[in-house]
Short mmCIF file of C-alpha atoms and ligand atoms in Angstrom, two decimals:
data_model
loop_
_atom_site.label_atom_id
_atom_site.label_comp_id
_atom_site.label_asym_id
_atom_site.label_seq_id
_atom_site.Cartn_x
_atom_site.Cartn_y
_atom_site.Cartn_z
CA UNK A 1 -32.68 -12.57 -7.02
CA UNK A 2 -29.80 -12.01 -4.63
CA UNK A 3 -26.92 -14.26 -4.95
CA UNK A 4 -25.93 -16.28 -2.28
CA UNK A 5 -22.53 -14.87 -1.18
CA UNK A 6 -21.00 -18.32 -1.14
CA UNK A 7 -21.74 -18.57 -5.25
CA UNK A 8 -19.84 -15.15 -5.79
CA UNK A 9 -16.28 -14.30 -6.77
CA UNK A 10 -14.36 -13.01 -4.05
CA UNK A 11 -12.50 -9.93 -4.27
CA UNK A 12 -9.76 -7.71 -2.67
CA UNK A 13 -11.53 -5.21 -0.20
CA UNK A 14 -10.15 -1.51 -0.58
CA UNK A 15 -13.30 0.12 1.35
CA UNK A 16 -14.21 -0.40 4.94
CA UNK A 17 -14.18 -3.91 7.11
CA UNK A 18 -13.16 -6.84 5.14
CA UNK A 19 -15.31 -10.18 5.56
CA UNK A 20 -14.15 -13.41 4.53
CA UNK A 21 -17.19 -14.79 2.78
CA UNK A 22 -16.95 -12.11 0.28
CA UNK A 23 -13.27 -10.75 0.41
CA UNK A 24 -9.58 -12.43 -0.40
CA UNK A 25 -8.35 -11.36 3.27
CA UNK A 26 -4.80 -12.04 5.54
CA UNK A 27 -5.84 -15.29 8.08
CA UNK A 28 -6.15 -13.41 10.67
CA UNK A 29 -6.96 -15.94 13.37
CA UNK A 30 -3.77 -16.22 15.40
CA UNK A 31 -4.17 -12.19 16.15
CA UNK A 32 -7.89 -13.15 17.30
CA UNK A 33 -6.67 -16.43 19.51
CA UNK A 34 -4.49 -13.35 21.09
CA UNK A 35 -7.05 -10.92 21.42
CA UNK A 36 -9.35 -13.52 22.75
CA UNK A 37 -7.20 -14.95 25.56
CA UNK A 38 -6.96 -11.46 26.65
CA UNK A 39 -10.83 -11.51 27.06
CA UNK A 40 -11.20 -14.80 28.55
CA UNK A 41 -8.51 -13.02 31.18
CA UNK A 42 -11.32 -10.83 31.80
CA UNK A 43 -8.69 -7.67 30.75
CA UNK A 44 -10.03 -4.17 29.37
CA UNK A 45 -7.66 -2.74 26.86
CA UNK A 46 -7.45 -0.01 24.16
CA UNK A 47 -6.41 -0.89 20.28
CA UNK A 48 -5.24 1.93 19.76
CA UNK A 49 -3.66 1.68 15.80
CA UNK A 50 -3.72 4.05 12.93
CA UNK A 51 -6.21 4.83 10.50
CA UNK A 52 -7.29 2.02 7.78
CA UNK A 53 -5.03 -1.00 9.96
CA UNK A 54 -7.56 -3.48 10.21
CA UNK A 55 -9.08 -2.67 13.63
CA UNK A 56 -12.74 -2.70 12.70
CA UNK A 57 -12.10 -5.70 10.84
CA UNK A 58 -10.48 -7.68 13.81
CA UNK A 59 -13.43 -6.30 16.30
CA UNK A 60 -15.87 -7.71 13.78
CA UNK A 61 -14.28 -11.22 13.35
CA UNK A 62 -13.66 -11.13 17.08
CA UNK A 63 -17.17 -10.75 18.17
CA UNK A 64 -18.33 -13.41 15.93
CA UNK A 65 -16.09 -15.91 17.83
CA UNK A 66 -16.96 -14.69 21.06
CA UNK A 67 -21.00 -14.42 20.37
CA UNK A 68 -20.78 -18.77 21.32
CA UNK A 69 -19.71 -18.04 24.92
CA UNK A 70 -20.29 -14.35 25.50
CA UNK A 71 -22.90 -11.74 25.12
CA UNK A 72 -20.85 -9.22 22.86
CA UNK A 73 -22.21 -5.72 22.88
CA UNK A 74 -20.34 -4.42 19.94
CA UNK A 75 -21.07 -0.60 18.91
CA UNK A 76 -18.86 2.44 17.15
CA UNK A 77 -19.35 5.97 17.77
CA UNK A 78 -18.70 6.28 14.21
CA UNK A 79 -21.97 7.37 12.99
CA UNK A 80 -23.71 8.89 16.18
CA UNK A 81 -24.69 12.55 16.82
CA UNK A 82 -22.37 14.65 19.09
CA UNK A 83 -25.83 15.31 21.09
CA UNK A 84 -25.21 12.31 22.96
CA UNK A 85 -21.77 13.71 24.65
CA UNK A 86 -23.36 16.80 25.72
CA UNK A 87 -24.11 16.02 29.29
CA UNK A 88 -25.15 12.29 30.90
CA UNK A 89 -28.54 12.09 30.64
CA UNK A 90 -27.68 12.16 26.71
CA UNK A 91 -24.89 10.12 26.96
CA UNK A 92 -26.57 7.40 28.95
CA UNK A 93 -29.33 7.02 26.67
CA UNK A 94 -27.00 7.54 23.41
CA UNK A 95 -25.04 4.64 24.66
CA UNK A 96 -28.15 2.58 25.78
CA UNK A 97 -29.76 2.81 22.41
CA UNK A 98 -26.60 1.83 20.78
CA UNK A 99 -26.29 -1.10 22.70
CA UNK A 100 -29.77 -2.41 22.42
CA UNK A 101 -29.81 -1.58 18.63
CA UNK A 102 -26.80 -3.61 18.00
CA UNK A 103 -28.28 -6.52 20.34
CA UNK A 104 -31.88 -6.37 18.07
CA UNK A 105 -29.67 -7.30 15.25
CA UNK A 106 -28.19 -10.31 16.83
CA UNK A 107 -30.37 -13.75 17.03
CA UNK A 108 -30.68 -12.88 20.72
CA UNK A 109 -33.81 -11.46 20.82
CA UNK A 110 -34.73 -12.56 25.26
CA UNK A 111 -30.92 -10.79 25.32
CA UNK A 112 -32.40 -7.85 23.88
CA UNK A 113 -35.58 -7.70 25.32
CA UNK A 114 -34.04 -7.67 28.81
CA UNK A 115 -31.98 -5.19 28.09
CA UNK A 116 -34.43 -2.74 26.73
CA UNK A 117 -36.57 -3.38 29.87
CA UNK A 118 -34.02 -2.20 32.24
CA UNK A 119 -33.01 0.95 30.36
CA UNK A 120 -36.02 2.27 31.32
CA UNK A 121 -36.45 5.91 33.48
CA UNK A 122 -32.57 6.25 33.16
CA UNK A 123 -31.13 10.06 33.36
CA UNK A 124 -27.88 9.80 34.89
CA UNK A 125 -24.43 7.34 34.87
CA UNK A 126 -26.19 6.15 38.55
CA UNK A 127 -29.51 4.86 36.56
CA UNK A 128 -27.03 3.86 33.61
CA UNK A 129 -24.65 1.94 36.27
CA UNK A 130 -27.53 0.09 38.22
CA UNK A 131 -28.73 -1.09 34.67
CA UNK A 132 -25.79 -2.71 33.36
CA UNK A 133 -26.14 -4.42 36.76
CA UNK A 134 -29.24 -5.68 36.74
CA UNK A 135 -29.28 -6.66 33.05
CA UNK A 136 -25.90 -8.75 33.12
CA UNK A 137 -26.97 -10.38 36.53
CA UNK A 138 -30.43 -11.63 34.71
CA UNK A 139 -29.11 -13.18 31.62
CA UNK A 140 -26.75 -14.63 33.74
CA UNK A 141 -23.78 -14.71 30.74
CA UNK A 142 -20.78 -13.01 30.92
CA UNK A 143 -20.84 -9.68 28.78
CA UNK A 144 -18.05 -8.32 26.78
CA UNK A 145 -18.45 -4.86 25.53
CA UNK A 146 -16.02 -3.25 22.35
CA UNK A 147 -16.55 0.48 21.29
CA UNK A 148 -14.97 1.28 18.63
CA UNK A 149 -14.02 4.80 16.85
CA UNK A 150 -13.93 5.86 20.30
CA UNK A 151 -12.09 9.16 18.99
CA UNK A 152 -15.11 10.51 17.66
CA UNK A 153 -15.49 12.21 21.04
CA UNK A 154 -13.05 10.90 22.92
CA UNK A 155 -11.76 13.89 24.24
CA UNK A 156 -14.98 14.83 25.57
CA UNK A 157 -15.86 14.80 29.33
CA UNK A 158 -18.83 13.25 29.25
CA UNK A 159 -16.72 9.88 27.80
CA UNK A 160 -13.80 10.11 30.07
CA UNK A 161 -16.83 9.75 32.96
CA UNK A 162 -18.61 7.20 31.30
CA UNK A 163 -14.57 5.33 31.57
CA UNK A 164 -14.49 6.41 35.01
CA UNK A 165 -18.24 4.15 35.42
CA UNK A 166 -16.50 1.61 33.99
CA UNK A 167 -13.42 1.70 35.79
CA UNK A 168 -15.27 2.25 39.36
CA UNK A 169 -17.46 -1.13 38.37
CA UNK A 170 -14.71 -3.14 37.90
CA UNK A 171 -13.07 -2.45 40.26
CA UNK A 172 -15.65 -3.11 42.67
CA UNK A 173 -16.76 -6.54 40.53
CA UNK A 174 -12.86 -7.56 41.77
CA UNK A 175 -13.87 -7.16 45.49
CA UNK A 176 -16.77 -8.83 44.92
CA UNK A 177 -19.37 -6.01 45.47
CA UNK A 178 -20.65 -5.38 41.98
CA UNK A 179 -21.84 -7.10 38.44
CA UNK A 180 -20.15 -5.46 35.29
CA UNK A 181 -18.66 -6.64 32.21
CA UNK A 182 -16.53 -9.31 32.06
CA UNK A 183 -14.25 -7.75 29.40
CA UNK A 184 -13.81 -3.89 27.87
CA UNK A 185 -12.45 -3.36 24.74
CA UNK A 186 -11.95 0.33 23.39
CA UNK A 187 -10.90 1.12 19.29
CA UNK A 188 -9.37 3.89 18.22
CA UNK A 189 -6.53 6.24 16.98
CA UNK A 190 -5.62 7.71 20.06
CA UNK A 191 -4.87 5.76 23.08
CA UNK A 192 -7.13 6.71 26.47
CA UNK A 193 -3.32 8.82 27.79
CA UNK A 194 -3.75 10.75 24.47
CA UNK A 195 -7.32 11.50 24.22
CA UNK A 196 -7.25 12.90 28.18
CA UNK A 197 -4.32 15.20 27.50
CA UNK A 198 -6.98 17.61 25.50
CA UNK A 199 -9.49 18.06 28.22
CA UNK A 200 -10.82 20.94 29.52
CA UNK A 201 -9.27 22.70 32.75
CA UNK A 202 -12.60 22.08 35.12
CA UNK A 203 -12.08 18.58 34.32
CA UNK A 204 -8.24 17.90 35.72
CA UNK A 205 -9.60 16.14 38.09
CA UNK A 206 -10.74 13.23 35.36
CA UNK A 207 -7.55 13.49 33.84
CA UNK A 208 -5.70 13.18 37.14
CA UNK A 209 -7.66 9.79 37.68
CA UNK A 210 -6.84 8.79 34.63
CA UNK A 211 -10.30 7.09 33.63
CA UNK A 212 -8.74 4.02 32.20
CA UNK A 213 -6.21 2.99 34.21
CA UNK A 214 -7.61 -0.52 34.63
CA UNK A 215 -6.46 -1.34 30.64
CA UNK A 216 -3.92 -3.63 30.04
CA UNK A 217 -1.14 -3.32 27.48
CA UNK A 218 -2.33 -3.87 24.02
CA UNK A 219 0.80 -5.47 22.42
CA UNK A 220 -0.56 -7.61 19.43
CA UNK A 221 0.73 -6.36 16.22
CA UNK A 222 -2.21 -6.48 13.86
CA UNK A 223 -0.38 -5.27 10.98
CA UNK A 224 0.70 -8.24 8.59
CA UNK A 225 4.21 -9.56 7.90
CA UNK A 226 5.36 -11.61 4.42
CA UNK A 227 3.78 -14.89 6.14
CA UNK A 228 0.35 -13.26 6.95
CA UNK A 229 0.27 -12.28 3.38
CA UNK A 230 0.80 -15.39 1.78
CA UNK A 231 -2.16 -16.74 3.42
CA UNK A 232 -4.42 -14.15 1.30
CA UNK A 233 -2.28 -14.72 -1.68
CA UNK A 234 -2.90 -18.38 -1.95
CA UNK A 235 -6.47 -18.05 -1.08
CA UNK A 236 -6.45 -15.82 -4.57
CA UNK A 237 -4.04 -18.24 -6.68
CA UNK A 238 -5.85 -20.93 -5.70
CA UNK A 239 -9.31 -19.92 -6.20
CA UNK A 240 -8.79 -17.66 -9.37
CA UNK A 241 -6.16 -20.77 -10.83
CA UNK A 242 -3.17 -18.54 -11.72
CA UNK A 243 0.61 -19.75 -11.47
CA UNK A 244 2.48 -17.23 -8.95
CA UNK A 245 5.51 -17.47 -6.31
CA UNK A 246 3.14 -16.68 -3.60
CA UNK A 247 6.11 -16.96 -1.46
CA UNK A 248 8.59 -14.16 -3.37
CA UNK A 249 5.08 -12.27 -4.15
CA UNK A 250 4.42 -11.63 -0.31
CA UNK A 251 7.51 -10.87 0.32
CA UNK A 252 7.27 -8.52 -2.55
CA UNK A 253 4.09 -6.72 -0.98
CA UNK A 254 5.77 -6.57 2.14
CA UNK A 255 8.69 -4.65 1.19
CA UNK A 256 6.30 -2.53 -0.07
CA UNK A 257 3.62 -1.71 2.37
CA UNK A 258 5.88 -2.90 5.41
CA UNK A 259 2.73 -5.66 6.49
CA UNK A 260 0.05 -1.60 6.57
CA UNK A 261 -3.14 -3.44 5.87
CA UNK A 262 -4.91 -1.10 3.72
CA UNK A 263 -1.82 -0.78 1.29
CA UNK A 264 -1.63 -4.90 1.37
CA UNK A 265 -4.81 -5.02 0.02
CA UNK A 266 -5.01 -1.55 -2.13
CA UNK A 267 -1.44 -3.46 -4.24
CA UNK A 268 -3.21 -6.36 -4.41
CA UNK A 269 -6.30 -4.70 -5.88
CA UNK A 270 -4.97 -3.04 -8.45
CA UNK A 271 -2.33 -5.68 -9.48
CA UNK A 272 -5.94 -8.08 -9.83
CA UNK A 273 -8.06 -5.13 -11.46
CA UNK A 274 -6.52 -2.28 -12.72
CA UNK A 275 -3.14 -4.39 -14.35
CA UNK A 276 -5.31 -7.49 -15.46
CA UNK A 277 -3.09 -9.64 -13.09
CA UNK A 278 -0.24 -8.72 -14.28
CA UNK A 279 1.52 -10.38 -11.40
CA UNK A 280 5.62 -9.76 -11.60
CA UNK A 281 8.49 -7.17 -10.88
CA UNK A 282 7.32 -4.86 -13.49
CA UNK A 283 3.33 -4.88 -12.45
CA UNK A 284 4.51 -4.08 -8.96
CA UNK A 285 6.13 -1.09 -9.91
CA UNK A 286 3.41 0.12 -11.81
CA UNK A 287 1.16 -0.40 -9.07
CA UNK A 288 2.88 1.74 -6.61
CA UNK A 289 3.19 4.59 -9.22
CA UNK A 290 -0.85 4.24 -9.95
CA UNK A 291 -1.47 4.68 -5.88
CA UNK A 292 1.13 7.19 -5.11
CA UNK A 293 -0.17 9.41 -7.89
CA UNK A 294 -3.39 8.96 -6.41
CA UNK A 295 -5.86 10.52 -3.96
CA UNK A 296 -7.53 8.48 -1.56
CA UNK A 297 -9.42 9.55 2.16
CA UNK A 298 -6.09 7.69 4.25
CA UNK A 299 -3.73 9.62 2.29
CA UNK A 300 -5.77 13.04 2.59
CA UNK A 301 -5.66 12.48 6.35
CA UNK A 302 -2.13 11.79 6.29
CA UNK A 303 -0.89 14.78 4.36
CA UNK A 304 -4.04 16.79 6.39
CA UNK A 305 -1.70 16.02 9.63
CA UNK A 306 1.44 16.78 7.94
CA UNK A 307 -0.01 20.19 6.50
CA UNK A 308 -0.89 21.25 9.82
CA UNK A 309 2.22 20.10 11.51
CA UNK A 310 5.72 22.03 10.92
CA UNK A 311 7.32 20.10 13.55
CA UNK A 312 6.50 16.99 11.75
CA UNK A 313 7.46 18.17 8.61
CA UNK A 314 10.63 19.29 9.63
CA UNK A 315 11.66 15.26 11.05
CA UNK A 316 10.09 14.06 7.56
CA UNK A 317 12.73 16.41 6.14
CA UNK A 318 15.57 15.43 7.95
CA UNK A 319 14.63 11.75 7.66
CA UNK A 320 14.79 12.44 3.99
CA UNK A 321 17.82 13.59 4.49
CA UNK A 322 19.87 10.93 7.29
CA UNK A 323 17.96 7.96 5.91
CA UNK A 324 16.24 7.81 9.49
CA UNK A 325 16.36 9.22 13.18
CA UNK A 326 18.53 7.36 15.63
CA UNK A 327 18.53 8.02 19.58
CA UNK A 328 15.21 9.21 19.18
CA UNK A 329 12.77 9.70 22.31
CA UNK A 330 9.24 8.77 21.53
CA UNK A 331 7.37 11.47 23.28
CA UNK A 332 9.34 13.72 20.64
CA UNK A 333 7.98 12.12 17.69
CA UNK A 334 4.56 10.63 19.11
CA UNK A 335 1.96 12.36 16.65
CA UNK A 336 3.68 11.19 13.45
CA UNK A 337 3.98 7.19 15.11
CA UNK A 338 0.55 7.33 16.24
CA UNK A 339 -0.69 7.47 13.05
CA UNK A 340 1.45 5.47 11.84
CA UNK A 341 3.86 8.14 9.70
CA UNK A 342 6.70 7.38 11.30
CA UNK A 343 7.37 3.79 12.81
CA UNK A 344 10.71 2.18 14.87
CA UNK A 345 12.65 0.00 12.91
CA UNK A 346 16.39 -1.34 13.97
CA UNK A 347 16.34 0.86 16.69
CA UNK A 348 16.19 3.79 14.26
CA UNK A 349 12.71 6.06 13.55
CA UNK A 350 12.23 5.79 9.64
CA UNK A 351 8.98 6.42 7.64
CA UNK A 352 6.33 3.42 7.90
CA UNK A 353 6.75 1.87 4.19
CA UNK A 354 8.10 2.77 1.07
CA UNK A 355 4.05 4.10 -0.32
CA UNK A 356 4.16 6.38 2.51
CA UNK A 357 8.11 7.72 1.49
CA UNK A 358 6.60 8.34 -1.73
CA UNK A 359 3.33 10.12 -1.13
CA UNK A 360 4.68 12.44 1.52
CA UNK A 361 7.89 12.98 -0.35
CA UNK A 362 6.10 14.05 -3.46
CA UNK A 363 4.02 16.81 -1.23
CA UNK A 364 6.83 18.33 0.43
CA UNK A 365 8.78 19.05 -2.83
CA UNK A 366 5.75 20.18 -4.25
CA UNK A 367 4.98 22.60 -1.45
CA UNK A 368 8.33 23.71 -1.62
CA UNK A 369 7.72 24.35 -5.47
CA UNK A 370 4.41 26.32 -4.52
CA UNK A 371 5.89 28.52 -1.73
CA UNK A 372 9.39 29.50 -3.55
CA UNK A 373 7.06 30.82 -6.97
N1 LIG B 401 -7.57 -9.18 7.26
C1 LIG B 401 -7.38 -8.33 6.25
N2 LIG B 401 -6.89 -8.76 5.05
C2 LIG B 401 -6.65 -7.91 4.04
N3 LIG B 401 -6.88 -6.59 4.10
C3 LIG B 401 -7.37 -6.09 5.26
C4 LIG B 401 -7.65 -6.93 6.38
N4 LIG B 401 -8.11 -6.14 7.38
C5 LIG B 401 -8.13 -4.88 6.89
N5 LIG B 401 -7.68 -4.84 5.62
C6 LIG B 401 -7.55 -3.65 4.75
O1 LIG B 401 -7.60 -2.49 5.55
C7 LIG B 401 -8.75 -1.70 5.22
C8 LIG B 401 -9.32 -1.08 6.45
O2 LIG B 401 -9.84 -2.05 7.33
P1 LIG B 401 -10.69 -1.65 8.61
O3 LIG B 401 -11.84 -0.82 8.21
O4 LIG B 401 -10.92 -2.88 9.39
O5 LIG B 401 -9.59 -0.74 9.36
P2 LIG B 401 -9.78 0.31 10.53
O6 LIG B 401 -8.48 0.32 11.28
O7 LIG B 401 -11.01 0.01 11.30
O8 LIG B 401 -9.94 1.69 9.73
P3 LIG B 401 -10.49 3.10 10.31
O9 LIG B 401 -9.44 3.59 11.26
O10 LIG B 401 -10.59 3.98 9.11
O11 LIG B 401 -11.79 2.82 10.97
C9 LIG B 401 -9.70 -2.65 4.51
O12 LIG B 401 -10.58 -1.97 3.64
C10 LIG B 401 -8.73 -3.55 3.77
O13 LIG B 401 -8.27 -2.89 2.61
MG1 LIG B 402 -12.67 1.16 11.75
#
């Protein structure tokens, strides 16, 4: 028999979105309130955050709240085929089925129904366009649509379009002459400016209109600080009865991880599993040795960018060096803060958090080692 979730033991989540029925997770309600208010503004924005910070996990929690007074069309290009950013027609119907699988899912099956109706006999972002029309004016809701793991393609024409549809819609909706979403929100590494800036020459002209340029500023910071943290830690002390200075613990785990969600919860993990709780100065340390020394997909993809990157390595170098960049002009130095490498703190440009220092330091003496043998 399946358990109910409620009856089972939660646990620290190390793989993929974190829900709170099943997972000891950072409250992380205010950042929704924010990213909410945004909505209710009727704003389109990108989240554009590094890999493993909690962005699939906010869309997910977000969308829950917003299913009571919205109709949320939530989807990720994750998992589809590249097929469907080959030309329109493909794309049209790629994004249609995604849209009306994720709605069968939901409890609103007239929602879905309606929607599935209206796809019908598209081929082209025209047929796509008059159907988002016609199905938001029937249901007569407001509809909010997220994307998320919009890199998967980003960079591909066919996408940057499909933004321009968007744009072109709202922009009318504003003047009155059109029905379209109420709110766009976009997930991904890359920011829209980043993606376009890989296009192909014959489509300048997309770039030039830069697709997007309806989004808003994205400036909630969804990684945690030493408060966020407490609020998982005393979930966990509390439910699992153990004595701790959740306060001086937190703080602890933020030194460490500077608030980079996956690391909050990967020290947290292994401090629970791997070190039987062995909650104090001397379980912390050996926690950060047990995940430096260790391989994991975020910290492939990190050293993966680094490998590939000379100009990066050299600033990780001289960081090592100086302690941290000062005067610094982002544009420089953009890869490496995009995903999240490098970070600004005090005005200076020093490596995200002390995990990272060690990981990346480790590689680049032992590439030295490998190349001077
Ligand atoms: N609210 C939270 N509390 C504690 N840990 C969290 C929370 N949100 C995310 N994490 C940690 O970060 C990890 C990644 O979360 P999530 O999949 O939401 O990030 P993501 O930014 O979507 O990642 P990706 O870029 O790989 O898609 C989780 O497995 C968990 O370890
Ligand atoms: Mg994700």
């Amino acid at each position: 028999m399946i358990k109910d979730v409620t009856e089972m033991k939660k646990e620290f989540n190390i793989t993929g979105v974190c829900v709170p029925e099943i997972n000891y997770m950072v409250d992380i309600s205010d950042k929704i309130t924010g990213i909410e208010e945004m909505v209710d503004k009727g704003y389109c924005f990108v989240i554009s955050k590094p890999r493993q910070y909690g962005k699939t996990t906010i869309l997910n929690e977000l969308s829950k709240k917003l299913n009571s007074r919205y109709v949320v069309l939530f989807v990720s290009f994750e998992a589809v085929s590249n097929k469907i950013f080959e030309n329109e027609e493909n794309f049209s119907l790629g994004i249609l089925k995604l849209l009306t699988d994720n709605l069968r899912m939901t409890p609103q099956k007239d929602v879905y129904e309606i929607l599935s109706r209206h796809q019908e006999g598209v081929k082209d972002f025209d047929g796509l366009s008059i159907t988002i029309s016609e199905f938001i004016d029937e249901i007569k809701k407001e509809v909010v649509l997220i994307i998320d793991e919009i890199d998967k393609n980003g960079n591909n024409g066919v996408f940057l379009k499909f933004l321009s549809l968007l744009r072109r819609k709202y922009l009318s909706k504003q003047m009155g002459k059109d029905i379209t979403f109420k709110s766009v929100i976009l997930a991904g590494v890359y920011d829209i400016k980043n993606l376009s800036t890989t296009i192909k020459e014959e489509e300048e002209e997309i770039r030039f209109n830069s697709p997007f340029n309806i989004a808003m500023d994205f400036d909630i910071d969804i990684s945690f600080s030493d408060k966020d943290i407490e609020t998982m830690l005393s979930q966990y002390v509390n439910e699992e009865k153990l004595t701790l200075n959740v306060e001086e613990m937190s703080r602890k785990l933020y030194e460490i991880t500077s608030g980079y969600p996956y690391l909050v919860s990967k020290m947290a993990y292994i401090m629970d599993k791997k070190l039987q709780k062995k909650w104090d100065i001397e379980g912390l340390q050996e926690a950060i040795d047990i995940i430096i020394s260790e391989k994991n997909p975020l910290f492939d993809y990190i050293i993966g960018i680094i490998e590939r990157n000379s100009e990066i390595r050299n600033i990780l170098k001289e960081i090592f060096v100086d302690g941290g960049i000062e005067n610094f002009t982002p544009y420089v130095y953009e890869k490496a803060i995009i995903h999240g490498i490098l970070v600004e703190r005090d005005g200076k440009l020093v490596i995200h958090n002390k995990i990272f220092e060690g990981i990346i330091f480790n590689f680049l003496m032992d590439r030295e080692r490998a190349q001077s043998e």
